mmCIF file of C-alpha atoms and ligand atoms in Angstrom:
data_model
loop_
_atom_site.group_PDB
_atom_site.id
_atom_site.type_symbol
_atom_site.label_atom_id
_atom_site.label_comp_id
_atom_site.label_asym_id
_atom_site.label_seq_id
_atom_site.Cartn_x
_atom_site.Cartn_y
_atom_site.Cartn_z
ATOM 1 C CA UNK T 1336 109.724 83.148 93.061
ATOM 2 C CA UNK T 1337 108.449 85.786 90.599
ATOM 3 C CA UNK T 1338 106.657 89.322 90.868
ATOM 4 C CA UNK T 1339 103.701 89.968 88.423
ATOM 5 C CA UNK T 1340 103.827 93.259 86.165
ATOM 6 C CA UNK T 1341 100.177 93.829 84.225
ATOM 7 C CA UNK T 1342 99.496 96.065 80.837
ATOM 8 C CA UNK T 1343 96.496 96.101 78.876
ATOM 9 C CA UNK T 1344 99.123 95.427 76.248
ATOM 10 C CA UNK T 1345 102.835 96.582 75.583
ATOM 11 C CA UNK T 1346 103.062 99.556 77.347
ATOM 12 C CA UNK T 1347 104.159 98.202 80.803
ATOM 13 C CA UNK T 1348 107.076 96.222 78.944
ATOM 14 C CA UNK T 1349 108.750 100.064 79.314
ATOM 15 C CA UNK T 1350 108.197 99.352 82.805
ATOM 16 C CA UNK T 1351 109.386 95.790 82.846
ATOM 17 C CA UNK T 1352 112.744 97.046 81.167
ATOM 18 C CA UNK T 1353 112.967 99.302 83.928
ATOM 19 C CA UNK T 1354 112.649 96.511 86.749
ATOM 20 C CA UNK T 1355 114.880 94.280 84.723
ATOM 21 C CA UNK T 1356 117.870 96.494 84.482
ATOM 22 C CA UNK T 1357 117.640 97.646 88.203
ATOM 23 C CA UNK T 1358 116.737 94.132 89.197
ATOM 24 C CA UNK T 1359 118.009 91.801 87.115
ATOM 25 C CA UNK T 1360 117.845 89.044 89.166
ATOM 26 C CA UNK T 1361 114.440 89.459 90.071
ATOM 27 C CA UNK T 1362 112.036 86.755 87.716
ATOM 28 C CA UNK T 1363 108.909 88.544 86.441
ATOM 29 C CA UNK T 1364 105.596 87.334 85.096
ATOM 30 C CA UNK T 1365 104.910 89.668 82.360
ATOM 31 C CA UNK T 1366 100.690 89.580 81.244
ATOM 32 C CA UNK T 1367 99.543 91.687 78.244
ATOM 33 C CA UNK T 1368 95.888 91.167 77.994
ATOM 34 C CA UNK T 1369 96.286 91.947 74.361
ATOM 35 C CA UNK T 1370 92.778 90.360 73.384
ATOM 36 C CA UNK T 1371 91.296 93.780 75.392
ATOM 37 C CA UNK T 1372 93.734 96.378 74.898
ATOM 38 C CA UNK T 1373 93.249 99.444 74.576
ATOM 39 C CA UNK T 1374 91.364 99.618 78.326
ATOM 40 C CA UNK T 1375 91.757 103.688 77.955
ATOM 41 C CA UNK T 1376 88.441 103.722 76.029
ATOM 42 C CA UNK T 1377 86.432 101.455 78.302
ATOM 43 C CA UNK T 1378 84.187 102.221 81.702
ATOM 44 C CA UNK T 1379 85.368 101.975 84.951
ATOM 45 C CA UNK T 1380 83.228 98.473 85.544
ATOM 46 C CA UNK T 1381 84.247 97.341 82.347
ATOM 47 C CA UNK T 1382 87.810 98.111 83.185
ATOM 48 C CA UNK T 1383 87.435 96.665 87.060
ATOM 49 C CA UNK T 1384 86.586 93.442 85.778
ATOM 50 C CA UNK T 1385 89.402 92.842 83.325
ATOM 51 C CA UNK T 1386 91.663 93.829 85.778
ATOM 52 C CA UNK T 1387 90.781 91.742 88.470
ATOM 53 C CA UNK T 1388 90.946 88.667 85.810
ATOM 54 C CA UNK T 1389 94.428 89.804 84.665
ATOM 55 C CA UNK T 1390 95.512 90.048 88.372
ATOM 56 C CA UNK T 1391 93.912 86.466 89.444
ATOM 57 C CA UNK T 1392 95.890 84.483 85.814
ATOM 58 C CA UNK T 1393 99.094 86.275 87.789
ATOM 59 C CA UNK T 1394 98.354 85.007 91.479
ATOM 60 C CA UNK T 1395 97.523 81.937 89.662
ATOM 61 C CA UNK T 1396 101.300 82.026 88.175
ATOM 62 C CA UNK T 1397 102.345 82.098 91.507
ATOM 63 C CA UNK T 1398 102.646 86.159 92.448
ATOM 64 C CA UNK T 1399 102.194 87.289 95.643
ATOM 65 C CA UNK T 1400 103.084 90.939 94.622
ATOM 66 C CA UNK T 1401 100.917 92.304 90.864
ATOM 67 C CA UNK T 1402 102.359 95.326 89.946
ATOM 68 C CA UNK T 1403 99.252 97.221 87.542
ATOM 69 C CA UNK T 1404 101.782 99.064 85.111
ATOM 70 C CA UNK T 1405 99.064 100.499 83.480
ATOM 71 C CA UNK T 1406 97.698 103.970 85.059
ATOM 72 C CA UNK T 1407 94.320 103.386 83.317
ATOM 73 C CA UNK T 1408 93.787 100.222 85.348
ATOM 74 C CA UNK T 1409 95.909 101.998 88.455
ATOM 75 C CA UNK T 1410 93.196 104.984 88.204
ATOM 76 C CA UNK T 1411 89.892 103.151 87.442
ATOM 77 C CA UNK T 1412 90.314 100.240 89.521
ATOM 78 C CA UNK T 1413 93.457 99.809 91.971
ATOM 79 C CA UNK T 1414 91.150 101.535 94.483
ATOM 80 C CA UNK T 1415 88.299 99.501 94.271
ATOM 81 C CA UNK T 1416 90.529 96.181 94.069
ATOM 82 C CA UNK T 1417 92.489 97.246 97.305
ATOM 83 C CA UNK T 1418 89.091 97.851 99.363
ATOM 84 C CA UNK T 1419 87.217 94.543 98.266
ATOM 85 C CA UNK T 1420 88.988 91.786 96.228
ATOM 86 C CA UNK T 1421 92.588 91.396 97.239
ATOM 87 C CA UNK T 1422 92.676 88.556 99.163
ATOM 88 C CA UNK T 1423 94.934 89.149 102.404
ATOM 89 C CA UNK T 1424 97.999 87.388 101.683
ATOM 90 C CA UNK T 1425 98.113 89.300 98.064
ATOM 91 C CA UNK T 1426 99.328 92.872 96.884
ATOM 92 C CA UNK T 1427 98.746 95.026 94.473
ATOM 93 C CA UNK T 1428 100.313 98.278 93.373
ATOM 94 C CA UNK T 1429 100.375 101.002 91.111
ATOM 95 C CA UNK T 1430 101.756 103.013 88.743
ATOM 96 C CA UNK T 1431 100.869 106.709 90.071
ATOM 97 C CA UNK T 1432 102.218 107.408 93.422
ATOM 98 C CA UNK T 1433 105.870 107.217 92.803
ATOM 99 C CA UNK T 1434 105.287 109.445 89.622
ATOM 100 C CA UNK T 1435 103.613 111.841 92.105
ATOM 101 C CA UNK T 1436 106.246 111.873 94.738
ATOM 102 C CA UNK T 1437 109.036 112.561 92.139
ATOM 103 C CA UNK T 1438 106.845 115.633 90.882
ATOM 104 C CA UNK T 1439 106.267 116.413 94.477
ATOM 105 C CA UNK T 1440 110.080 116.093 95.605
ATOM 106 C CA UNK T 1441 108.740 113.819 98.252
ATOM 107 C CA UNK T 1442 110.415 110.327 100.001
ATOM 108 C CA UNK T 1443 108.350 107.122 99.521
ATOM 109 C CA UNK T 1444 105.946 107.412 102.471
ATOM 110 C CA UNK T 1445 106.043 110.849 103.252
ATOM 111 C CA UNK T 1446 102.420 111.349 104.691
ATOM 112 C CA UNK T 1447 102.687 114.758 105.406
ATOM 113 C CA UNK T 1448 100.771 118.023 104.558
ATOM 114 C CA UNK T 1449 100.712 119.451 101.472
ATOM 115 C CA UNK T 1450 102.678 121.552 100.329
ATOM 116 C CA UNK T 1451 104.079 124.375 97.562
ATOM 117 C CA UNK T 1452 106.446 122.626 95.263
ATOM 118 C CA UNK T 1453 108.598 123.803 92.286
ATOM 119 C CA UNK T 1454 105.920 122.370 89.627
ATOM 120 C CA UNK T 1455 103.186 124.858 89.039
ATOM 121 C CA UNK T 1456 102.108 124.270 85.819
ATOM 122 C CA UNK T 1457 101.389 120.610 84.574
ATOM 123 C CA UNK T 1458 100.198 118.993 81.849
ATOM 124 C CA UNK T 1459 99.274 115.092 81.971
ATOM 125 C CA UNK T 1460 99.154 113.386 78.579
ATOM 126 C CA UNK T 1461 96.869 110.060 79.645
ATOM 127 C CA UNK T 1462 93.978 107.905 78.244
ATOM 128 C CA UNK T 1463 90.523 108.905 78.314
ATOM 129 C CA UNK T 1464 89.616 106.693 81.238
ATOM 130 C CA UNK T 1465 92.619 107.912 83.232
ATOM 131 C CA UNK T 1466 91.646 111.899 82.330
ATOM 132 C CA UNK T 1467 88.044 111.114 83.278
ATOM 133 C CA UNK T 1468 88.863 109.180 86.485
ATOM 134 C CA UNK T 1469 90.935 112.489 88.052
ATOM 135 C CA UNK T 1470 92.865 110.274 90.471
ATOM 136 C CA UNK T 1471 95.717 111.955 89.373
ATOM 137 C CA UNK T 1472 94.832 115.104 90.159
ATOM 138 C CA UNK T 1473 93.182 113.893 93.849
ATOM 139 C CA UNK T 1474 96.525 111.915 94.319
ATOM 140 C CA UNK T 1475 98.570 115.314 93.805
ATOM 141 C CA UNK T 1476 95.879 117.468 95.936
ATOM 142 C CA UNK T 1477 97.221 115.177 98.841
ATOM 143 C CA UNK T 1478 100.699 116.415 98.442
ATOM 144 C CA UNK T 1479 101.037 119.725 96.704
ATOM 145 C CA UNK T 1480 98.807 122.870 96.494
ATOM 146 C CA UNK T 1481 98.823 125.729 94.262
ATOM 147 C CA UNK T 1482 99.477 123.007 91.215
ATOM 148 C CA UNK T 1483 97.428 123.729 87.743
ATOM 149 C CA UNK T 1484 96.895 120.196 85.959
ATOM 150 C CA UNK T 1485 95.661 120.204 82.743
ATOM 151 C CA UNK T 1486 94.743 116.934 81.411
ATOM 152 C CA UNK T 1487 95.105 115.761 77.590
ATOM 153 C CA UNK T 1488 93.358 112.571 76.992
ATOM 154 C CA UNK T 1489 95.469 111.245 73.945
ATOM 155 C CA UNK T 1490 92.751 108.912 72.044
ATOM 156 C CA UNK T 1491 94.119 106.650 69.350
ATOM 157 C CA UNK T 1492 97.950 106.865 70.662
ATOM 158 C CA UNK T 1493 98.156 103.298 72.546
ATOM 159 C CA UNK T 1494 95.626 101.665 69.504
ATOM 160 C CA UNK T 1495 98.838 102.792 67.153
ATOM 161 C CA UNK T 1496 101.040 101.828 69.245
ATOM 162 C CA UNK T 1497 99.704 98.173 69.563
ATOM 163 C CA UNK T 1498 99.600 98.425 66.031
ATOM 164 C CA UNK T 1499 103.299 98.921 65.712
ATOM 165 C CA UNK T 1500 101.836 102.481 63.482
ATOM 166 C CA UNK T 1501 104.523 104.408 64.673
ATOM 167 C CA UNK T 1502 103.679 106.965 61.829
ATOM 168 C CA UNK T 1503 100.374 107.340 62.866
ATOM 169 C CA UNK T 1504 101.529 107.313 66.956
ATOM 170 C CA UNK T 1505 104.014 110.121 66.173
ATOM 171 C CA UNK T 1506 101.219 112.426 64.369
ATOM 172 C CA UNK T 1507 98.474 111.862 67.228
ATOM 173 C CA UNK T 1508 101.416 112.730 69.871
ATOM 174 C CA UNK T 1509 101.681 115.735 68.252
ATOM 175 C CA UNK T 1510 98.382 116.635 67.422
ATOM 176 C CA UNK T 1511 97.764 116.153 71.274
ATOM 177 C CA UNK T 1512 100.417 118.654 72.239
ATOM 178 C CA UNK T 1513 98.928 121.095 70.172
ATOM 179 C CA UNK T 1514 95.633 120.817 72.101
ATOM 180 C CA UNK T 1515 97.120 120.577 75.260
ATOM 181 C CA UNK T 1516 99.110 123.512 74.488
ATOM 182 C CA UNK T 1517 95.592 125.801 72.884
ATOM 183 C CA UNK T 1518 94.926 125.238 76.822
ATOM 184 C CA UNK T 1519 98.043 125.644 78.586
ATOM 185 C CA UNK T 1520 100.465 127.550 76.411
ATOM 186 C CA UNK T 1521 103.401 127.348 78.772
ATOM 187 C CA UNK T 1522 104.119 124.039 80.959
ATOM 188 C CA UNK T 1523 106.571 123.559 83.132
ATOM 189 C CA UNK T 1524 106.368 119.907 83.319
ATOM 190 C CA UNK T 1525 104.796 117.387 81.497
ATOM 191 C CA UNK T 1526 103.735 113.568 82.641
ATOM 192 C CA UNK T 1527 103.531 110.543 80.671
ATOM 193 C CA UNK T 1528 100.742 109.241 82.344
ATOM 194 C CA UNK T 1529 100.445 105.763 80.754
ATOM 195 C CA UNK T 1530 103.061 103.114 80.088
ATOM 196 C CA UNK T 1531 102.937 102.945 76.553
ATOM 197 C CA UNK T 1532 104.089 106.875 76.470
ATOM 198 C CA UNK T 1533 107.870 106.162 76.942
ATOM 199 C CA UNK T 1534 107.549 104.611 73.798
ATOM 200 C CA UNK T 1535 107.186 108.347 72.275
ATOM 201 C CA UNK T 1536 109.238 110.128 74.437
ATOM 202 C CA UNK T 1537 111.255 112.044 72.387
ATOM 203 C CA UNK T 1538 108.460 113.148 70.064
ATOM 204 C CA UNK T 1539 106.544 114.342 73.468
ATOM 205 C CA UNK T 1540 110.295 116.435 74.454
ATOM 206 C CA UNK T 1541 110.440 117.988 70.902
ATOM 207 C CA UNK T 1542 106.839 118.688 69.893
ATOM 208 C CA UNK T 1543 106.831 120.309 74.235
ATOM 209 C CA UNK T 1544 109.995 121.884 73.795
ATOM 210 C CA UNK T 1545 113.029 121.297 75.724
ATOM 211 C CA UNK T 1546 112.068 123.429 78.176
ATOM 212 C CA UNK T 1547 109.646 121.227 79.649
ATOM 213 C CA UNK T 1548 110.825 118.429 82.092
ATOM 214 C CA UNK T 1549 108.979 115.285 80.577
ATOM 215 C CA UNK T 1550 108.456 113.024 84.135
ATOM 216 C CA UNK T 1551 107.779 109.116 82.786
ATOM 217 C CA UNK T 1552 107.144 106.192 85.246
ATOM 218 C CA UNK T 1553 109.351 103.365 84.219
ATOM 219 C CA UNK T 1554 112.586 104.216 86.571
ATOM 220 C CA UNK T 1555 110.495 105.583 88.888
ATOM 221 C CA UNK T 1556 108.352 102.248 89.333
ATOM 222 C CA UNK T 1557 111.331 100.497 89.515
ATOM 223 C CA UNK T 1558 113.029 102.321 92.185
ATOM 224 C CA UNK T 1559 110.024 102.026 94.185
ATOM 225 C CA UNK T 1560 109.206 98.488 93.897
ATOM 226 C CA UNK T 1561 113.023 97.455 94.950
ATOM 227 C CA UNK T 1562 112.268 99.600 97.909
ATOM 228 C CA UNK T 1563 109.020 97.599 98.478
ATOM 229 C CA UNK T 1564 111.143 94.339 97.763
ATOM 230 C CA UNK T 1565 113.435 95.304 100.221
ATOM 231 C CA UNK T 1566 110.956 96.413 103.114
ATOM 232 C CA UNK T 1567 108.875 93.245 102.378
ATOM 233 C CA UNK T 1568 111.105 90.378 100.687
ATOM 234 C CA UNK T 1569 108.250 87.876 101.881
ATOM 235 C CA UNK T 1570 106.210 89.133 99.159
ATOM 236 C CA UNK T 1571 108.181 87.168 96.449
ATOM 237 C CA UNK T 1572 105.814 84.861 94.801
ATOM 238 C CA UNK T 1573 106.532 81.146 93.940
ATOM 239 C CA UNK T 1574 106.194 81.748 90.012
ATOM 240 C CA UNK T 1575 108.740 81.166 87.435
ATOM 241 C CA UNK T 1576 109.513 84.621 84.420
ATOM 242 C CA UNK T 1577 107.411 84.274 81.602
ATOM 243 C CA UNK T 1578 105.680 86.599 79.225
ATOM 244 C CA UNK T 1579 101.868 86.059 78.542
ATOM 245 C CA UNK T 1580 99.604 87.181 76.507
ATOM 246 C CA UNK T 1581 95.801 86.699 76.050
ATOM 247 C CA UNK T 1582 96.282 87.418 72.557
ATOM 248 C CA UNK T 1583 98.473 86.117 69.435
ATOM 249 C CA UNK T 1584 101.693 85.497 70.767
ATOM 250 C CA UNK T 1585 103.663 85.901 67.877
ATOM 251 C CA UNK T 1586 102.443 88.903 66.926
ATOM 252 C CA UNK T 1587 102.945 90.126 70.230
ATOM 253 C CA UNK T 1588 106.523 88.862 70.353
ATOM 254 C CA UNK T 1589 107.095 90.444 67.419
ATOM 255 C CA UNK T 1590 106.366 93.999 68.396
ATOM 256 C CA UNK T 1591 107.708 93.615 71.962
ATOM 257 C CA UNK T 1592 110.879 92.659 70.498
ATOM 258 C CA UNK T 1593 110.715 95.497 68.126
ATOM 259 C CA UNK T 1594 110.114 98.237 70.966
ATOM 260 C CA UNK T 1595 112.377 96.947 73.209
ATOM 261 C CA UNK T 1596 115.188 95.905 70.540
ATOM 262 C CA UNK T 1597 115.678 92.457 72.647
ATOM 263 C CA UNK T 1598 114.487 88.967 71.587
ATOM 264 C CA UNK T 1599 110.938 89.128 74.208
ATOM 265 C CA UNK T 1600 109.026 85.642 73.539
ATOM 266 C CA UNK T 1601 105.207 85.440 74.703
ATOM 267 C CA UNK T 1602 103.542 82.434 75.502
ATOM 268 C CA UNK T 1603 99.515 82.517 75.350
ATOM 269 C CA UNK T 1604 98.270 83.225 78.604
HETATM 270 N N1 DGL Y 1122 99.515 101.319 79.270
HETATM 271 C C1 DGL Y 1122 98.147 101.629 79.641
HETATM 272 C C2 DGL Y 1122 98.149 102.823 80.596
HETATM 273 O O1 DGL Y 1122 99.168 103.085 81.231
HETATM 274 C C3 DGL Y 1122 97.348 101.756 78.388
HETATM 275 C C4 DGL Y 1122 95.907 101.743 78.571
HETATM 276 C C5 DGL Y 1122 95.089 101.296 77.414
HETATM 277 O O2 DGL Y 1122 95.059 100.102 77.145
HETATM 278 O O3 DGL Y 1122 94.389 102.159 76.832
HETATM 279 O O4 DGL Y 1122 97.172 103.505 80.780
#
């Protein structure tokens, strides 16, 4: 029995690390589709189609349940997926809606109204794809009102970060602040809005301030997928844990090991 957990590439291991520590007993099927990463610079077909072929190598692993833990394929193509090409028996989630309900102070499922919360002024540091799609924003408009979002699209941050350029990461992240910060000069909350972001955290916090509340998914994902486990345990696949990769597996090892400082061994996909 496994669950599947999706990335473009390393980001959604912060997410994986999440699941892991609040359910360790649960076995994963980790897929990087390295060969494509980043998606955050592709079109919404191109990234609909990769997605759907990331999703199918996972039901083929044996998952019932694909977790997309990657907000670019979550906001250009969960939608589209959900209406047409998951087969019955299947599920997929995303990454956005339990971000959304923690900035919204809102219980999984809460379908009501929306409503003035304590957030007023955001900033969302995301790809381009995820910026251009605005699901964020038409997620939040179903639960809040009287929110200003202003969106960063960070180009280049996940290409360094699959590059293990940490240097070159850290400068982008900071150059991206600045512009987000020309626009809106004084946030009051700030979301990580893809799943390699964790990875910079704390040069998000200092180059924000630590003023700013800094709202990431991992935890959040995890939370909310034992939840899911628990409301539906029949959704546990027949798969056994493994980490895949449509790229070079070592290489990939290498770097997952390094982000996550434990021994993570891909297999090609
Ligand atoms: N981790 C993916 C996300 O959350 C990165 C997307 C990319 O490959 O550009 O959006």
């Amino acid at each position: 029995m496994a669950v599947g957990i999706f990335d473009s590439g390393l980001g959604g291991l912060t997410v994986w690390d999440a699941v892991d520590r609040r359910l360790p007993d649960l076995p994963v099927v980790y897929l990087a589709d390295s060969a494509h990463a980043p998606y955050g610079v592709r079109t919404a077909d191109d990234i609909y189609a990769l997605t759907c072929d990331a999703t199918e190598r996972l039901f083929d692993a044996g998952c019932n349940l694909v977790v997309l833990a990657c907000n670019t394929a979550s906001a250009a193509a969960l939608r589209r997926m959900q209406e047409s090409w998951v087969p019955a028996d299947k599920r997929v989630l995303g990454v956005f809606v339990p971000l959304i309900e923690a900035l919204t102070e809102r219980q999984w499922g809460d379908n009501s109204p929306p409503r003035e919360v304590a957030v007023r002024h955001v900033a969302l540091f995301a790809t381009p794809a995820t910026v251009s799609s605005r699901a964020f924003q038409r997620e939040l408009a179903f639960r809040a009102i009287g929110v200003d979002v202003e969106a960063q699209a960070c180009g280049g941050v996940v290409d360094a970060i699959e590059d293990g350029d940490m240097i070159l990461a850290e400068a982008l992240v900071r150059s991206h602040v600045d512009a987000l910060k020309r626009k809106m000069p004084d946030p009051d909350a700030a979301i990580l809005g893809c799943t390699h972001y964790p990875l910079m955290e704390e040069c998000f916090q200092s180059a924000l301030g630590q003023d700013v509340r800094v709202f990431s998914q991992a935890s959040l994902v995890a939370d909310s997928l034992a939840d899911y486990l628990d409301r539906h345990p029949d959704m546990l696949g027949t798969g056994e844990a493994a980490f895949l990769t449509t790229g070079d597996a070592a290489r990939v090892s290498d770097r997952a090991t390094q982000f996550l400082r434990r021994q993570i061994t891909f297999q090609a996909a």
